[in-house]
Coordinates of C-alpha atoms in Angstrom, one line a residue:
Chain A
M143 CA -42.1 -47.2 20.1
I144 CA -40.5 -50.5 19.6
V145 CA -40.1 -49.7 15.9
I146 CA -38.4 -46.4 16.6
I147 CA -36.0 -48.1 19.0
E148 CA -35.3 -50.8 16.4
M149 CA -34.6 -48.1 13.8
I150 CA -32.2 -46.3 16.1
M151 CA -30.4 -49.6 16.9
A152 CA -30.2 -50.4 13.2
E153 CA -28.8 -47.0 12.5
A154 CA -26.2 -47.4 15.2
G155 CA -25.4 -50.8 13.9
T156 CA -24.9 -49.4 10.3
G157 CA -22.7 -46.6 11.7
D158 CA -20.5 -49.1 13.5
N159 CA -20.3 -51.3 10.4
L160 CA -19.3 -48.4 8.3
G161 CA -16.7 -47.3 10.9
N162 CA -15.3 -50.8 10.8
L163 CA -15.3 -50.7 7.1
V164 CA -13.2 -47.5 7.1
G165 CA -11.0 -49.2 9.7
G166 CA -10.4 -52.1 7.3
L167 CA -9.8 -49.7 4.4
F168 CA -7.3 -47.8 6.5
E169 CA -5.3 -50.9 7.3
E170 CA -5.4 -52.0 3.7
H171 CA -4.4 -48.7 2.1
R172 CA -2.5 -47.0 4.9
S173 CA 1.0 -47.5 3.6
A174 CA 0.2 -47.0 -0.1
V175 CA -1.7 -43.8 0.5
F176 CA 1.1 -42.5 2.7
A177 CA 3.6 -43.3 -0.1
Y178 CA 1.4 -41.6 -2.7
V179 CA 0.9 -38.5 -0.5
Y180 CA 4.6 -38.4 0.3
R181 CA 5.5 -38.4 -3.4
L182 CA 3.1 -35.6 -3.9
V183 CA 4.3 -33.3 -1.1
G184 CA 7.9 -34.5 -0.7
N185 CA 8.0 -34.4 3.1
R186 CA 7.7 -37.4 5.4
E187 CA 6.2 -35.7 8.4
W188 CA 3.8 -33.7 6.4
A189 CA 2.8 -36.8 4.4
E190 CA 2.0 -38.6 7.7
E191 CA -0.1 -35.8 8.9
L192 CA -1.9 -35.5 5.6
T193 CA -2.5 -39.2 5.4
Q194 CA -4.2 -39.0 8.8
E195 CA -6.2 -36.0 7.7
A196 CA -7.3 -37.9 4.5
F197 CA -8.5 -40.9 6.4
L198 CA -10.3 -38.7 8.9
R199 CA -12.2 -37.2 5.9
V200 CA -12.9 -40.7 4.7
Y201 CA -14.3 -41.6 8.1
D202 CA -16.4 -38.4 8.3
A203 CA -17.8 -39.2 4.9
R204 CA -18.4 -42.9 5.7
A205 CA -22.2 -42.6 5.2
R206 CA -21.5 -42.3 1.5
L207 CA -19.5 -45.5 1.4
P208 CA -22.4 -47.8 0.3
E209 CA -22.9 -45.7 -2.8
V210 CA -19.2 -45.7 -3.7
R211 CA -18.4 -48.0 -6.6
N212 CA -14.7 -48.0 -6.5
R213 CA -13.5 -47.5 -2.9
R214 CA -9.8 -47.4 -3.7
A215 CA -10.3 -44.6 -6.3
W216 CA -12.5 -42.7 -3.8
I217 CA -9.8 -42.9 -1.0
Y218 CA -7.2 -41.7 -3.5
R219 CA -9.4 -38.9 -4.5
I220 CA -9.7 -37.7 -1.0
A221 CA -6.0 -38.2 -0.4
T222 CA -5.2 -36.3 -3.7
N223 CA -7.5 -33.4 -2.7
T224 CA -6.0 -33.3 0.8
A225 CA -2.5 -33.2 -0.6
F226 CA -3.3 -30.6 -3.3
N227 CA -5.1 -28.4 -0.9
A228 CA -2.2 -28.5 1.5
L229 CA 0.2 -27.7 -1.4
K230 CA -1.9 -24.8 -2.5
R231 CA -2.2 -23.5 1.0
W232 CA 1.4 -23.5 1.7
R233 CA 3.0 -23.2 -1.7
R234 CA 5.8 -25.4 -0.5
F235 CA 6.2 -27.6 -3.5
L236 CA 8.6 -25.1 -5.2
W237 CA 11.2 -25.2 -2.5
L238 CA 10.7 -28.3 -0.4
P239 CA 13.8 -30.3 0.0
W240 CA 13.6 -33.9 -1.3
H241 CA 14.8 -36.2 1.4
E242 CA 16.8 -38.7 -0.6
A243 CA 17.3 -40.9 2.5
D244 CA 13.5 -41.3 2.7
V245 CA 13.0 -41.9 -1.0
A246 CA 14.7 -45.2 -1.3
P247 CA 14.4 -47.4 1.7
L248 CA 16.0 -50.3 -0.1
G249 CA 17.4 -53.4 1.4
R250 CA 21.1 -54.3 1.7
S251 CA 20.8 -56.7 -1.1
D252 CA 20.1 -54.0 -3.6
S253 CA 23.1 -53.0 -5.7
A254 CA 24.4 -49.5 -6.0
E255 CA 23.1 -49.4 -9.6
Q256 CA 19.6 -50.2 -8.4
V257 CA 19.7 -47.5 -5.8
E258 CA 21.0 -45.0 -8.3
G259 CA 18.4 -46.0 -10.8
Q260 CA 15.6 -45.6 -8.2
T261 CA 17.0 -42.2 -7.2
L262 CA 17.0 -41.1 -10.8
V263 CA 13.4 -42.1 -11.3
E264 CA 12.4 -40.4 -8.1
Q265 CA 14.2 -37.2 -9.0
A266 CA 12.7 -37.2 -12.5
L267 CA 9.3 -37.8 -10.9
L268 CA 9.8 -34.9 -8.6
A269 CA 10.6 -32.6 -11.5
L270 CA 7.0 -33.0 -12.7
A271 CA 4.4 -30.6 -11.4
P272 CA 2.0 -32.4 -9.0
K273 CA -0.8 -32.0 -11.6
Y274 CA 1.2 -34.4 -13.9
R275 CA 2.9 -36.4 -11.2
A276 CA -0.3 -37.6 -9.7
P277 CA -1.8 -39.3 -12.8
L278 CA 1.5 -40.8 -13.8
L279 CA 2.0 -42.3 -10.3
L280 CA -1.6 -43.6 -10.2
Y281 CA -1.4 -45.2 -13.7
S282 CA 2.1 -46.5 -13.8
H283 CA 3.0 -47.2 -10.1
Y284 CA -0.4 -48.1 -8.6
G285 CA -1.8 -49.7 -11.7
F286 CA -4.9 -47.7 -11.9
S287 CA -6.9 -47.8 -15.1
V288 CA -7.6 -44.5 -17.0
G289 CA -11.1 -44.5 -15.6
E290 CA -9.9 -45.0 -12.0
V291 CA -7.3 -42.2 -12.4
A292 CA -10.1 -40.0 -13.7
E293 CA -12.2 -40.9 -10.6
A294 CA -9.2 -40.4 -8.3
L295 CA -8.4 -37.0 -9.7
G296 CA -12.0 -35.9 -10.3
I297 CA -11.4 -35.1 -14.0
G298 CA -12.6 -36.7 -17.2
E299 CA -10.9 -39.6 -19.0
G300 CA -9.9 -37.3 -21.9
A301 CA -8.1 -35.0 -19.5
V302 CA -6.4 -38.0 -17.9
K303 CA -5.1 -39.2 -21.3
M304 CA -3.9 -35.7 -22.1
R305 CA -2.1 -35.3 -18.8
L306 CA -0.6 -38.8 -19.0
S307 CA 0.7 -38.1 -22.5
R308 CA 2.3 -34.8 -21.3
A309 CA 3.5 -36.3 -18.1
R310 CA 5.3 -39.1 -20.0
E311 CA 7.1 -36.7 -22.2
M312 CA 8.1 -34.5 -19.2
F313 CA 9.3 -37.5 -17.4
R314 CA 11.4 -38.6 -20.3
G315 CA 13.1 -35.2 -20.5
A316 CA 13.6 -34.9 -16.8
Y317 CA 15.1 -38.4 -16.6
Q318 CA 17.5 -37.6 -19.4
R319 CA 18.6 -34.4 -17.6
E320 CA 19.0 -36.2 -14.3
S321 CA 21.1 -38.9 -16.1
C322 CA 23.4 -36.3 -17.6
R323 CA 24.2 -34.8 -14.2
Chain B
M544 CA 0.2 -37.9 -40.4
K545 CA -3.1 -37.7 -38.7
R546 CA -2.7 -41.3 -37.6
H547 CA 0.7 -40.5 -36.1
G548 CA -0.7 -37.8 -33.8
E549 CA -3.5 -40.0 -32.8
V550 CA -1.1 -42.9 -32.0
V551 CA 1.2 -40.7 -29.9
G552 CA -1.8 -40.0 -27.6
L553 CA -2.8 -43.6 -27.5
L554 CA 0.7 -44.8 -26.7
A555 CA 0.5 -43.0 -23.3
V556 CA -2.3 -45.3 -22.3
Y557 CA -1.4 -48.4 -24.3
R558 CA -2.2 -50.8 -21.4
N559 CA -5.9 -49.6 -21.3
L560 CA -6.5 -49.6 -25.0
D561 CA -9.4 -51.6 -26.5
P562 CA -8.4 -54.3 -29.1
A563 CA -9.2 -52.1 -32.1
S564 CA -7.1 -49.2 -30.9
R565 CA -4.3 -51.5 -29.9
A566 CA -4.2 -53.0 -33.4
L567 CA -4.1 -49.5 -34.9
V568 CA -1.1 -48.6 -32.7
D569 CA 0.7 -51.9 -33.4
Q570 CA 0.3 -51.4 -37.1
H571 CA 1.5 -47.8 -37.0
V572 CA 4.5 -48.7 -34.8
L573 CA 5.7 -51.1 -37.4
E574 CA 5.9 -48.3 -39.9
C575 CA 7.0 -45.4 -37.7
P576 CA 10.4 -45.6 -36.0
A577 CA 9.7 -42.6 -33.8
C578 CA 6.6 -44.2 -32.4
A579 CA 8.4 -47.5 -31.9
A580 CA 11.1 -45.7 -29.9
R581 CA 8.4 -43.9 -27.9
Q582 CA 6.6 -47.2 -27.2
T583 CA 9.8 -48.7 -25.9
A584 CA 10.5 -45.7 -23.8
Y585 CA 7.0 -45.7 -22.3
A586 CA 7.3 -49.4 -21.5
Q587 CA 10.6 -48.9 -19.7
M588 CA 9.1 -45.9 -17.9
D589 CA 6.2 -48.0 -16.7
Q590 CA 8.5 -50.8 -15.6
A591 CA 10.7 -48.3 -13.6
L592 CA 7.8 -46.6 -12.0
A593 CA 6.1 -49.8 -11.1
G594 CA 9.4 -51.0 -9.5
L595 CA 9.7 -48.0 -7.2
V596 CA 10.0 -49.0 -3.6
D597 CA 7.5 -47.2 -1.5
P598 CA 8.7 -45.3 1.6
R599 CA 7.2 -46.8 4.7
P600 CA 5.3 -44.6 7.2
G601 CA 6.9 -43.9 10.5
A602 CA 5.5 -44.2 14.0
A603 CA 3.7 -40.9 13.7
L604 CA 1.1 -42.6 11.5
P605 CA -1.0 -44.8 13.7
R606 CA -1.4 -48.4 12.7
S607 CA -5.2 -48.4 13.2
L608 CA -8.0 -46.0 12.5
D609 CA -8.8 -46.0 16.2
G610 CA -5.4 -44.5 16.8
I611 CA -6.2 -41.6 14.5
L612 CA -9.7 -41.1 15.9
H613 CA -8.4 -41.2 19.5
G614 CA -5.8 -38.7 18.5
R615 CA -8.4 -36.4 17.0
S616 CA -10.5 -36.5 20.1
S617 CA -7.7 -36.0 22.6
R618 CA -4.8 -34.2 21.1
W619 CA -5.4 -33.9 17.3
V620 CA -4.2 -30.7 15.6
P621 CA -4.6 -30.0 11.9
A622 CA -1.9 -30.9 9.5
R623 CA -0.5 -27.4 9.8
P624 CA -1.8 -24.6 12.0
V625 CA -3.9 -22.6 9.6
P626 CA -4.0 -18.9 10.2
Q627 CA -7.6 -17.8 11.0
Q628 CA -9.0 -15.8 8.1
V629 CA -10.6 -12.7 9.4
R630 CA -13.8 -12.0 7.5
V631 CA -14.7 -8.4 7.5
A632 CA -17.9 -7.0 5.9
P633 CA -17.2 -4.6 3.0
K634 CA -19.2 -1.9 4.7
V635 CA -16.9 -2.0 7.7
L636 CA -13.9 -1.8 5.4
V637 CA -15.3 1.2 3.7
A638 CA -16.1 2.9 7.0
A639 CA -12.6 2.2 8.3
A640 CA -11.0 3.6 5.1
V641 CA -13.1 6.8 5.3
L642 CA -12.2 7.1 9.0
A643 CA -8.5 6.6 8.2
L644 CA -8.7 9.2 5.4
I645 CA -10.3 11.7 7.8
V646 CA -7.6 11.2 10.4
V647 CA -4.8 11.4 7.9
S648 CA -6.3 14.6 6.4
F649 CA -6.5 16.2 9.8
W650 CA -3.0 15.3 10.5
I651 CA -1.8 16.6 7.2
V652 CA -3.7 19.9 7.6
L653 CA -2.4 20.4 11.1
R654 CA 1.2 19.6 10.2
V655 CA 1.7 21.0 6.7
L656 CA -0.3 24.2 6.4
P657 CA 1.5 27.2 7.7
P658 CA -0.5 28.6 10.6
T659 CA 0.4 32.2 9.8
G660 CA -0.5 32.1 6.1
P661 CA -4.1 33.5 6.2
V662 CA -3.4 35.7 9.2
L663 CA -0.6 37.7 7.5
A664 CA -3.0 38.6 4.8
E665 CA -5.2 40.3 7.4
T666 CA -2.3 42.5 8.8
P667 CA -2.5 45.7 7.0
S668 CA -0.2 47.4 9.4
V669 CA 2.8 45.3 8.1
T670 CA 2.0 45.9 4.5
P671 CA 4.0 48.8 3.2
T672 CA 2.0 51.8 2.2
S673 CA 2.8 54.2 -0.4
T674 CA 5.1 56.3 1.8
S675 CA 8.2 55.5 -0.2
L676 CA 9.7 52.9 -2.5
A677 CA 12.8 52.5 -0.4
A678 CA 10.7 51.7 2.7
A679 CA 8.7 49.2 0.7
L680 CA 11.8 47.3 -0.5
T681 CA 13.4 47.2 2.9
P682 CA 12.5 44.4 5.3
P683 CA 9.8 45.5 7.7
S684 CA 11.8 44.8 10.8
A685 CA 14.6 47.1 9.6
V686 CA 12.4 49.9 8.5
A687 CA 9.7 50.0 11.1
P688 CA 10.5 48.0 14.3
D689 CA 7.4 49.4 15.8
A690 CA 5.3 48.2 13.0
A691 CA 6.8 44.7 13.2
S692 CA 6.2 44.4 16.9
S693 CA 2.7 45.7 16.6
A694 CA 2.1 43.1 13.8
A695 CA 3.4 40.4 16.1
R696 CA 1.0 41.6 18.9
H697 CA -1.8 41.6 16.3
L698 CA -1.0 38.1 15.3
A699 CA -1.0 36.9 18.8
S700 CA -4.4 38.5 19.5
I701 CA -6.0 36.7 16.5
P702 CA -7.1 33.1 17.3
T703 CA -5.5 30.4 15.1
P704 CA -8.3 29.2 12.8
I705 CA -7.6 25.5 13.5
A706 CA -11.3 24.5 13.6
T707 CA -11.9 26.2 10.2
R708 CA -8.9 24.4 8.7
G709 CA -9.8 21.1 10.1
L710 CA -13.2 21.2 8.5
A711 CA -11.8 21.3 5.0
P712 CA -11.1 17.6 4.6
L713 CA -14.5 16.8 6.1
V714 CA -16.1 18.8 3.3
V715 CA -13.9 17.0 0.8
V716 CA -14.9 13.6 2.2
A717 CA -18.5 14.5 2.2
A718 CA -18.3 15.6 -1.4
M719 CA -17.0 12.2 -2.4
P720 CA -19.5 9.8 -4.1

């Protein structure tokens, strides 16, 4: 009897610990995951809701945390799936307005050139399909390795290299078009 | 040329290359102006993307996980209201389709078929006999008003075969595989 009670107590303790762990992960990655989801879906309110949804999924799957080798990649995988599923569900990525005011919350010290440069980069990024935008963001903006990008997107490393190569060429073309406007 | 295509792919992930692959790329870039330009463009791209300022979440995103969990338990709604998908068994769909077909067939039969069509064929009194060719070519009402009125009475006395006509689509449906 005592053993059973001890097991239950230990289980409860583990659950709490994992919950606390997810809480810590949320505080650590909250802003970055929001920005990532926002750049995938292009809408601030939606991104906030999807970020919550993603972390709720992380919380619900917290029992798997001890087995997860790369927690950051795992969180981004859940966030990516949440965002992609939402995009698929609503097919909004084709006509969603891009809120330029939200895109570049730069300080007053930033020059007009910097703001313009950032806007151009954001616009060129937006021109890419989410399938290509996600790996480019993860690799170049968040500093993921190819292996981490593969883990975050749930695809093989070869596919990541292929997508990155295409994404870079698409980005180059889109940036040149945006610059000419 | 084979090396050029290989290097183009490697340039996209230059940061993650192992020393051997990096040496291969560096050597090729010295000889290939196109790849050199691409390498420079990719480096600038990485710099521009890394320097992007992230948008900050608003007040709608709680600062702690407890806030989200509390929101879920009290007033959480999904990211967008998802319309409930009604799952209907295929058998029910087939039955509904057959029923709809029967109803539509009844409606068509009742509305489209002329009710007097088969009855007129059974009215020998209206049909001209061999009395005369002129009488046969003249409209019945003009030639024989008595015959026309008797035909009308005869028509009224015969019951309209609605039930018989209504069974036709049932037979068609029953004959379907």
